PDB file of C-alpha atoms in Angstrom:
ATOM      1  CA  GLU A   1      18.384 -11.597  -0.141  1.00  0.00           C
ATOM      2  CA  THR A   2      15.892 -10.190   2.271  1.00  0.00           C
ATOM      3  CA  GLY A   3      12.381  -8.805   2.098  1.00  0.00           C
ATOM      4  CA  VAL A   4      10.176  -8.842  -0.957  1.00  0.00           C
ATOM      5  CA  THR A   5      11.726  -8.874  -4.409  1.00  0.00           C
ATOM      6  CA  GLN A   6       9.901  -8.044  -7.616  1.00  0.00           C
ATOM      7  CA  THR A   7      11.045  -8.547 -11.200  1.00  0.00           C
ATOM      8  CA  PRO A   8      11.213  -6.946 -13.634  1.00  0.00           C
ATOM      9  CA  ARG A   9      11.438  -3.401 -12.300  1.00  0.00           C
ATOM     10  CA  HIS A  10      10.202  -1.965 -15.570  1.00  0.00           C
ATOM     11  CA  LEU A  11       8.163  -3.528 -18.366  1.00  0.00           C
ATOM     12  CA  VAL A  12       6.921  -2.162 -21.664  1.00  0.00           C
ATOM     13  CA  MET A  13       4.524  -4.327 -23.601  1.00  0.00           C
ATOM     14  CA  GLY A  14       2.139  -4.145 -26.506  1.00  0.00           C
ATOM     15  CA  MET A  15      -1.524  -4.950 -26.161  1.00  0.00           C
ATOM     16  CA  THR A  16      -1.108  -8.334 -27.801  1.00  0.00           C
ATOM     17  CA  ASN A  17       1.859  -9.469 -25.717  1.00  0.00           C
ATOM     18  CA  LYS A  18       1.897 -11.956 -22.876  1.00  0.00           C
ATOM     19  CA  LYS A  19       4.187 -11.259 -19.952  1.00  0.00           C
ATOM     20  CA  SER A  20       4.528 -12.226 -16.308  1.00  0.00           C
ATOM     21  CA  LEU A  21       5.459 -10.328 -13.184  1.00  0.00           C
ATOM     22  CA  LYS A  22       7.310 -12.203 -10.475  1.00  0.00           C
ATOM     23  CA  CYS A  23       7.396 -11.686  -6.735  1.00  0.00           C
ATOM     24  CA  GLU A  24       9.419 -13.551  -4.136  1.00  0.00           C
ATOM     25  CA  GLN A  25       9.381 -13.063  -0.374  1.00  0.00           C
ATOM     26  CA  HIS A  26      12.130 -14.195   1.978  1.00  0.00           C
ATOM     27  CA  LEU A  27      10.306 -13.376   5.207  1.00  0.00           C
ATOM     28  CA  GLY A  28       8.593 -16.693   5.866  1.00  0.00           C
ATOM     29  CA  HIS A  29       5.191 -15.049   5.519  1.00  0.00           C
ATOM     30  CA  ASN A  30       1.979 -16.911   4.767  1.00  0.00           C
ATOM     31  CA  ALA A  31       0.064 -14.267   2.826  1.00  0.00           C
ATOM     32  CA  MET A  32       0.892 -12.501  -0.418  1.00  0.00           C
ATOM     33  CA  TYR A  33      -0.847  -9.670  -2.250  1.00  0.00           C
ATOM     34  CA  TRP A  34      -0.925  -7.878  -5.582  1.00  0.00           C
ATOM     35  CA  TYR A  35      -1.737  -4.164  -5.507  1.00  0.00           C
ATOM     36  CA  LYS A  36      -2.067  -1.699  -8.370  1.00  0.00           C
ATOM     37  CA  GLN A  37      -1.020   1.920  -8.021  1.00  0.00           C
ATOM     38  CA  SER A  38      -2.284   4.281 -10.700  1.00  0.00           C
ATOM     39  CA  ALA A  39      -1.611   7.985 -10.746  1.00  0.00           C
ATOM     40  CA  LYS A  40      -3.850   9.935  -8.357  1.00  0.00           C
ATOM     41  CA  LYS A  41      -5.704   6.815  -7.244  1.00  0.00           C
ATOM     42  CA  PRO A  42      -5.588   4.796  -4.021  1.00  0.00           C
ATOM     43  CA  LEU A  43      -3.580   1.622  -3.868  1.00  0.00           C
ATOM     44  CA  GLU A  44      -6.009  -0.920  -5.293  1.00  0.00           C
ATOM     45  CA  LEU A  45      -6.024  -4.477  -3.994  1.00  0.00           C
ATOM     46  CA  MET A  46      -6.091  -6.999  -6.850  1.00  0.00           C
ATOM     47  CA  PHE A  47      -5.484 -10.435  -5.348  1.00  0.00           C
ATOM     48  CA  VAL A  48      -4.713 -12.013  -1.993  1.00  0.00           C
ATOM     49  CA  TYR A  49      -3.291 -15.461  -1.359  1.00  0.00           C
ATOM     50  CA  SER A  50      -3.027 -17.317   1.916  1.00  0.00           C
ATOM     51  CA  LEU A  51      -0.797 -20.371   1.927  1.00  0.00           C
ATOM     52  CA  GLU A  52      -1.065 -20.607  -1.850  1.00  0.00           C
ATOM     53  CA  GLU A  53      -4.854 -20.387  -1.931  1.00  0.00           C
ATOM     54  CA  ARG A  54      -6.599 -17.340  -3.311  1.00  0.00           C
ATOM     55  CA  VAL A  55      -8.751 -15.730  -0.628  1.00  0.00           C
ATOM     56  CA  GLU A  56      -9.786 -12.517  -2.319  1.00  0.00           C
ATOM     57  CA  ASN A  57     -10.156 -11.254  -5.852  1.00  0.00           C
ATOM     58  CA  ASN A  58     -11.346  -7.686  -6.142  1.00  0.00           C
ATOM     59  CA  SER A  59     -13.206  -8.118  -9.436  1.00  0.00           C
ATOM     60  CA  VAL A  60     -10.062  -7.854 -11.483  1.00  0.00           C
ATOM     61  CA  PRO A  61     -10.412  -8.322 -15.264  1.00  0.00           C
ATOM     62  CA  SER A  62      -9.494 -11.778 -16.518  1.00  0.00           C
ATOM     63  CA  ARG A  63      -6.592 -10.364 -18.534  1.00  0.00           C
ATOM     64  CA  PHE A  64      -4.780 -10.433 -15.168  1.00  0.00           C
ATOM     65  CA  SER A  65      -4.147 -13.974 -13.976  1.00  0.00           C
ATOM     66  CA  PRO A  66      -2.392 -14.645 -10.646  1.00  0.00           C
ATOM     67  CA  GLU A  67      -0.475 -17.746  -9.715  1.00  0.00           C
ATOM     68  CA  CYS A  68       0.896 -18.729  -6.320  1.00  0.00           C
ATOM     69  CA  PRO A  69       2.874 -21.983  -6.605  1.00  0.00           C
ATOM     70  CA  ASN A  70       4.110 -21.804  -2.994  1.00  0.00           C
ATOM     71  CA  SER A  71       4.018 -19.417  -0.072  1.00  0.00           C
ATOM     72  CA  SER A  72       7.226 -17.677  -1.187  1.00  0.00           C
ATOM     73  CA  HIS A  73       6.385 -16.974  -4.812  1.00  0.00           C
ATOM     74  CA  LEU A  74       3.648 -15.038  -6.535  1.00  0.00           C
ATOM     75  CA  PHE A  75       3.171 -14.333 -10.227  1.00  0.00           C
ATOM     76  CA  LEU A  76       0.883 -12.057 -12.179  1.00  0.00           C
ATOM     77  CA  HIS A  77       0.368 -13.221 -15.748  1.00  0.00           C
ATOM     78  CA  LEU A  78      -0.620 -10.497 -18.179  1.00  0.00           C
ATOM     79  CA  HIS A  79      -2.248 -10.884 -21.589  1.00  0.00           C
ATOM     80  CA  THR A  80      -4.064  -8.574 -24.005  1.00  0.00           C
ATOM     81  CA  LEU A  81      -3.719  -5.614 -21.673  1.00  0.00           C
ATOM     82  CA  GLN A  82      -5.088  -2.155 -22.371  1.00  0.00           C
ATOM     83  CA  PRO A  83      -3.208   1.158 -22.172  1.00  0.00           C
ATOM     84  CA  GLU A  84      -5.218   2.047 -19.046  1.00  0.00           C
ATOM     85  CA  ASP A  85      -3.561  -0.913 -17.310  1.00  0.00           C
ATOM     86  CA  SER A  86      -0.311   1.037 -17.270  1.00  0.00           C
ATOM     87  CA  ALA A  87       0.551   1.450 -13.593  1.00  0.00           C
ATOM     88  CA  LEU A  88       2.904   0.435 -10.813  1.00  0.00           C
ATOM     89  CA  TYR A  89       2.182  -3.131  -9.698  1.00  0.00           C
ATOM     90  CA  LEU A  90       3.188  -3.821  -6.129  1.00  0.00           C
ATOM     91  CA  CYS A  91       3.580  -7.168  -4.432  1.00  0.00           C
ATOM     92  CA  ALA A  92       3.335  -7.434  -0.663  1.00  0.00           C
ATOM     93  CA  SER A  93       3.441 -10.098   1.997  1.00  0.00           C
ATOM     94  CA  SER A  94       2.331 -10.448   5.602  1.00  0.00           C
ATOM     95  CA  GLN A  95       2.606 -13.051   8.318  1.00  0.00           C
ATOM     96  CA  GLY A  96      -1.133 -13.563   8.338  1.00  0.00           C
ATOM     97  CA  PHE A  97      -4.390 -11.618   8.471  1.00  0.00           C
ATOM     98  CA  ALA A  98      -4.507 -10.297  12.010  1.00  0.00           C
ATOM     99  CA  THR A  99      -5.976  -6.830  12.237  1.00  0.00           C
ATOM    100  CA  ASN A 100      -2.656  -5.304  13.262  1.00  0.00           C
ATOM    101  CA  GLU A 101      -0.809  -7.012  10.462  1.00  0.00           C
ATOM    102  CA  LYS A 102       1.785  -4.970   8.603  1.00  0.00           C
ATOM    103  CA  LEU A 103       2.402  -5.456   4.924  1.00  0.00           C
ATOM    104  CA  PHE A 104       5.886  -5.637   3.513  1.00  0.00           C
ATOM    105  CA  PHE A 105       6.069  -4.374  -0.060  1.00  0.00           C
ATOM    106  CA  GLY A 106       8.399  -4.986  -2.933  1.00  0.00           C
ATOM    107  CA  SER A 107       9.715  -2.108  -5.038  1.00  0.00           C
ATOM    108  CA  GLY A 108       7.129  -2.720  -7.722  1.00  0.00           C
ATOM    109  CA  THR A 109       7.051  -3.233 -11.474  1.00  0.00           C
ATOM    110  CA  GLN A 110       6.372  -0.103 -13.507  1.00  0.00           C
ATOM    111  CA  LEU A 111       4.271  -1.338 -16.406  1.00  0.00           C
ATOM    112  CA  SER A 112       3.630   0.589 -19.617  1.00  0.00           C
ATOM    113  CA  VAL A 113       1.156  -0.803 -22.136  1.00  0.00           C
ATOM    114  CA  LEU A 114       1.494   0.637 -25.622  1.00  0.00           C
TER     115      LEU A 114
ATOM    116  CA  ASP B   1     -16.555   4.867  -3.274  1.00  0.00           C
ATOM    117  CA  GLN B   2     -13.359   5.542  -1.363  1.00  0.00           C
ATOM    118  CA  GLN B   3     -13.408   4.345   2.217  1.00  0.00           C
ATOM    119  CA  VAL B   4     -10.071   5.984   3.042  1.00  0.00           C
ATOM    120  CA  LYS B   5      -9.567   9.520   1.810  1.00  0.00           C
ATOM    121  CA  GLN B   6      -6.468  11.637   1.704  1.00  0.00           C
ATOM    122  CA  ASN B   7      -7.791  14.866   0.278  1.00  0.00           C
ATOM    123  CA  SER B   8      -4.482  16.701   0.021  1.00  0.00           C
ATOM    124  CA  PRO B   9      -2.430  15.324  -2.860  1.00  0.00           C
ATOM    125  CA  SER B  10       0.619  17.294  -1.801  1.00  0.00           C
ATOM    126  CA  LEU B  11       2.100  19.249   1.082  1.00  0.00           C
ATOM    127  CA  SER B  12       5.131  21.506   1.158  1.00  0.00           C
ATOM    128  CA  VAL B  13       6.884  22.293   4.454  1.00  0.00           C
ATOM    129  CA  GLN B  14      10.054  24.052   5.532  1.00  0.00           C
ATOM    130  CA  GLU B  15      12.728  21.998   7.266  1.00  0.00           C
ATOM    131  CA  GLY B  16      12.353  22.104  11.031  1.00  0.00           C
ATOM    132  CA  ARG B  17       8.636  22.911  10.942  1.00  0.00           C
ATOM    133  CA  ILE B  18       5.742  20.561  11.595  1.00  0.00           C
ATOM    134  CA  SER B  19       4.190  18.460   8.820  1.00  0.00           C
ATOM    135  CA  ILE B  20       0.562  17.431   9.300  1.00  0.00           C
ATOM    136  CA  LEU B  21      -0.904  14.854   6.958  1.00  0.00           C
ATOM    137  CA  ASN B  22      -4.615  14.141   7.192  1.00  0.00           C
ATOM    138  CA  CYS B  23      -6.754  11.105   6.512  1.00  0.00           C
ATOM    139  CA  ASP B  24     -10.513  10.514   6.738  1.00  0.00           C
ATOM    140  CA  TYR B  25     -12.383   7.241   6.648  1.00  0.00           C
ATOM    141  CA  THR B  26     -16.002   6.280   6.197  1.00  0.00           C
ATOM    142  CA  ASN B  27     -16.231   2.671   7.386  1.00  0.00           C
ATOM    143  CA  SER B  28     -17.054   2.553  11.090  1.00  0.00           C
ATOM    144  CA  MET B  29     -15.822  -1.058  11.186  1.00  0.00           C
ATOM    145  CA  PHE B  30     -12.229   0.075  10.766  1.00  0.00           C
ATOM    146  CA  ASP B  31     -10.392  -0.259  14.064  1.00  0.00           C
ATOM    147  CA  TYR B  32      -6.729  -0.249  13.114  1.00  0.00           C
ATOM    148  CA  PHE B  33      -4.931   2.428  11.168  1.00  0.00           C
ATOM    149  CA  LEU B  34      -1.504   2.533   9.596  1.00  0.00           C
ATOM    150  CA  TRP B  35       0.718   4.992   7.810  1.00  0.00           C
ATOM    151  CA  TYR B  36       3.132   3.891   5.130  1.00  0.00           C
ATOM    152  CA  LYS B  37       5.889   5.931   3.547  1.00  0.00           C
ATOM    153  CA  LYS B  38       6.995   5.531  -0.065  1.00  0.00           C
ATOM    154  CA  TYR B  39      10.117   6.873  -1.720  1.00  0.00           C
ATOM    155  CA  PRO B  40      10.377   6.968  -5.538  1.00  0.00           C
ATOM    156  CA  ALA B  41      11.372   3.639  -7.091  1.00  0.00           C
ATOM    157  CA  GLU B  42      10.716   1.834  -3.788  1.00  0.00           C
ATOM    158  CA  GLY B  43       7.731   0.068  -2.301  1.00  0.00           C
ATOM    159  CA  PRO B  44       5.786   1.517   0.634  1.00  0.00           C
ATOM    160  CA  THR B  45       7.252   0.814   4.070  1.00  0.00           C
ATOM    161  CA  PHE B  46       5.390   0.741   7.358  1.00  0.00           C
ATOM    162  CA  LEU B  47       5.831   3.882   9.447  1.00  0.00           C
ATOM    163  CA  ILE B  48       3.461   3.950  12.409  1.00  0.00           C
ATOM    164  CA  SER B  49       0.081   2.591  13.427  1.00  0.00           C
ATOM    165  CA  ILE B  50      -2.697   3.160  15.948  1.00  0.00           C
ATOM    166  CA  SER B  51      -5.470   1.036  17.353  1.00  0.00           C
ATOM    167  CA  SER B  52      -8.949   2.445  17.831  1.00  0.00           C
ATOM    168  CA  ILE B  53      -8.642   1.978  21.582  1.00  0.00           C
ATOM    169  CA  LYS B  54      -6.093   4.793  21.595  1.00  0.00           C
ATOM    170  CA  ASP B  55      -6.231   8.377  20.429  1.00  0.00           C
ATOM    171  CA  LYS B  56      -2.506   8.948  20.108  1.00  0.00           C
ATOM    172  CA  ASN B  57       0.608   6.958  19.307  1.00  0.00           C
ATOM    173  CA  GLU B  58       4.079   8.399  19.215  1.00  0.00           C
ATOM    174  CA  ASP B  59       7.333   7.101  17.758  1.00  0.00           C
ATOM    175  CA  GLY B  60      10.188   9.552  17.764  1.00  0.00           C
ATOM    176  CA  ARG B  61       9.401  12.445  15.462  1.00  0.00           C
ATOM    177  CA  PHE B  62       6.193  10.791  14.269  1.00  0.00           C
ATOM    178  CA  THR B  63       2.862  10.973  16.070  1.00  0.00           C
ATOM    179  CA  VAL B  64      -0.480   9.714  14.863  1.00  0.00           C
ATOM    180  CA  PHE B  65      -3.703  11.104  16.290  1.00  0.00           C
ATOM    181  CA  LEU B  66      -7.069   9.399  15.959  1.00  0.00           C
ATOM    182  CA  ASN B  67     -10.465  11.078  16.330  1.00  0.00           C
ATOM    183  CA  LYS B  68     -12.988   8.249  16.096  1.00  0.00           C
ATOM    184  CA  SER B  69     -16.069  10.423  16.362  1.00  0.00           C
ATOM    185  CA  ALA B  70     -14.898  12.436  13.363  1.00  0.00           C
ATOM    186  CA  LYS B  71     -13.487   9.373  11.594  1.00  0.00           C
ATOM    187  CA  HIS B  72     -10.281  11.300  11.133  1.00  0.00           C
ATOM    188  CA  LEU B  73      -6.627  10.632  11.742  1.00  0.00           C
ATOM    189  CA  SER B  74      -3.540  12.695  11.230  1.00  0.00           C
ATOM    190  CA  LEU B  75       0.191  12.120  11.095  1.00  0.00           C
ATOM    191  CA  HIS B  76       2.428  14.765  12.632  1.00  0.00           C
ATOM    192  CA  ILE B  77       6.119  14.938  11.834  1.00  0.00           C
ATOM    193  CA  VAL B  78       8.147  17.211  14.104  1.00  0.00           C
ATOM    194  CA  PRO B  79      10.646  18.490  13.196  1.00  0.00           C
ATOM    195  CA  SER B  80      10.376  17.802   9.490  1.00  0.00           C
ATOM    196  CA  GLN B  81      13.565  16.850   7.654  1.00  0.00           C
ATOM    197  CA  PRO B  82      14.371  16.805   3.921  1.00  0.00           C
ATOM    198  CA  GLY B  83      14.681  13.010   4.149  1.00  0.00           C
ATOM    199  CA  ASP B  84      10.998  12.883   5.082  1.00  0.00           C
ATOM    200  CA  SER B  85      10.121  13.922   1.535  1.00  0.00           C
ATOM    201  CA  ALA B  86       8.060  11.001   0.259  1.00  0.00           C
ATOM    202  CA  VAL B  87       4.514   9.900  -0.453  1.00  0.00           C
ATOM    203  CA  TYR B  88       2.581   8.975   2.690  1.00  0.00           C
ATOM    204  CA  PHE B  89      -0.266   6.480   2.478  1.00  0.00           C
ATOM    205  CA  CYS B  90      -2.951   6.151   5.103  1.00  0.00           C
ATOM    206  CA  ALA B  91      -4.475   2.678   5.499  1.00  0.00           C
ATOM    207  CA  ALA B  92      -7.251   1.197   7.608  1.00  0.00           C
ATOM    208  CA  SER B  93      -8.364  -2.310   8.506  1.00  0.00           C
ATOM    209  CA  GLY B  94     -10.827  -3.901  10.867  1.00  0.00           C
ATOM    210  CA  THR B  95     -12.375  -6.967  12.441  1.00  0.00           C
ATOM    211  CA  SER B  96     -15.989  -7.387  13.514  1.00  0.00           C
ATOM    212  CA  GLY B  97     -17.175  -7.807   9.966  1.00  0.00           C
ATOM    213  CA  GLY B  98     -14.733  -5.361   8.474  1.00  0.00           C
ATOM    214  CA  SER B  99     -11.983  -6.380   6.138  1.00  0.00           C
ATOM    215  CA  TYR B 100      -8.773  -7.581   7.715  1.00  0.00           C
ATOM    216  CA  ILE B 101      -6.919  -6.457   4.610  1.00  0.00           C
ATOM    217  CA  PRO B 102      -5.843  -2.804   4.703  1.00  0.00           C
ATOM    218  CA  THR B 103      -7.686  -0.313   2.545  1.00  0.00           C
ATOM    219  CA  PHE B 104      -5.397   2.451   1.338  1.00  0.00           C
ATOM    220  CA  GLY B 105      -5.857   6.099   0.491  1.00  0.00           C
ATOM    221  CA  ARG B 106      -4.364   7.710  -2.602  1.00  0.00           C
ATOM    222  CA  GLY B 107      -1.402   9.170  -0.738  1.00  0.00           C
ATOM    223  CA  THR B 108      -0.069  12.626   0.057  1.00  0.00           C
ATOM    224  CA  SER B 109       3.222  13.751  -1.405  1.00  0.00           C
ATOM    225  CA  LEU B 110       5.262  15.577   1.239  1.00  0.00           C
ATOM    226  CA  ILE B 111       8.097  17.856   0.195  1.00  0.00           C
ATOM    227  CA  VAL B 112      10.349  19.210   2.933  1.00  0.00           C
ATOM    228  CA  HIS B 113      12.450  22.130   1.768  1.00  0.00           C
ATOM    229  CA  PRO B 114      15.923  22.699   3.301  1.00  0.00           C
TER     230      PRO B 114
END
């Protein structure tokens, strides 16, 4: 496998469910990101991890809980979500945080909250 | 308050003609700019970038122009091909007190008609 892999590709959940999104990168990168893409909105940064330590949290509601057990894996734990949380959740990685750094994205998880 | 703005949600172009996608930014600390391309059911992929020390960068059919005084950049695709049909995201990052993590626009959907 190469690149950034996200599972599942699609997820439908009720507001009382608990689910987790998984991301794995095979690029040897040190930084990993969660982004949210909603219709007609910019890509919104949610969380950033550097070498398994969270370095940025863009005031995301506590119903989203990230976990980075090692530099290759990133999870987003979901609980008691709202219908407005329905969106495409994208994971990305980069070598580091240099200004000319390029992000490598996974294909995303399309989440629907009923 | 959006720091990176892509005011055209969509653009339709005939095959063989030029596609021009525009992006404006408000943060004067941004000094590196990137364009990403996203096909349906895939994550964004890096396309081309430009540093603020330049006003033009070219890569094959793709050219990015930067006008720092106007805080404006544009992506030119010449000639446009049906395979270029995708959503194009503009992103900006910076040092000197700016964020080293890219800030994205909301994207422009390009449709190239055969």
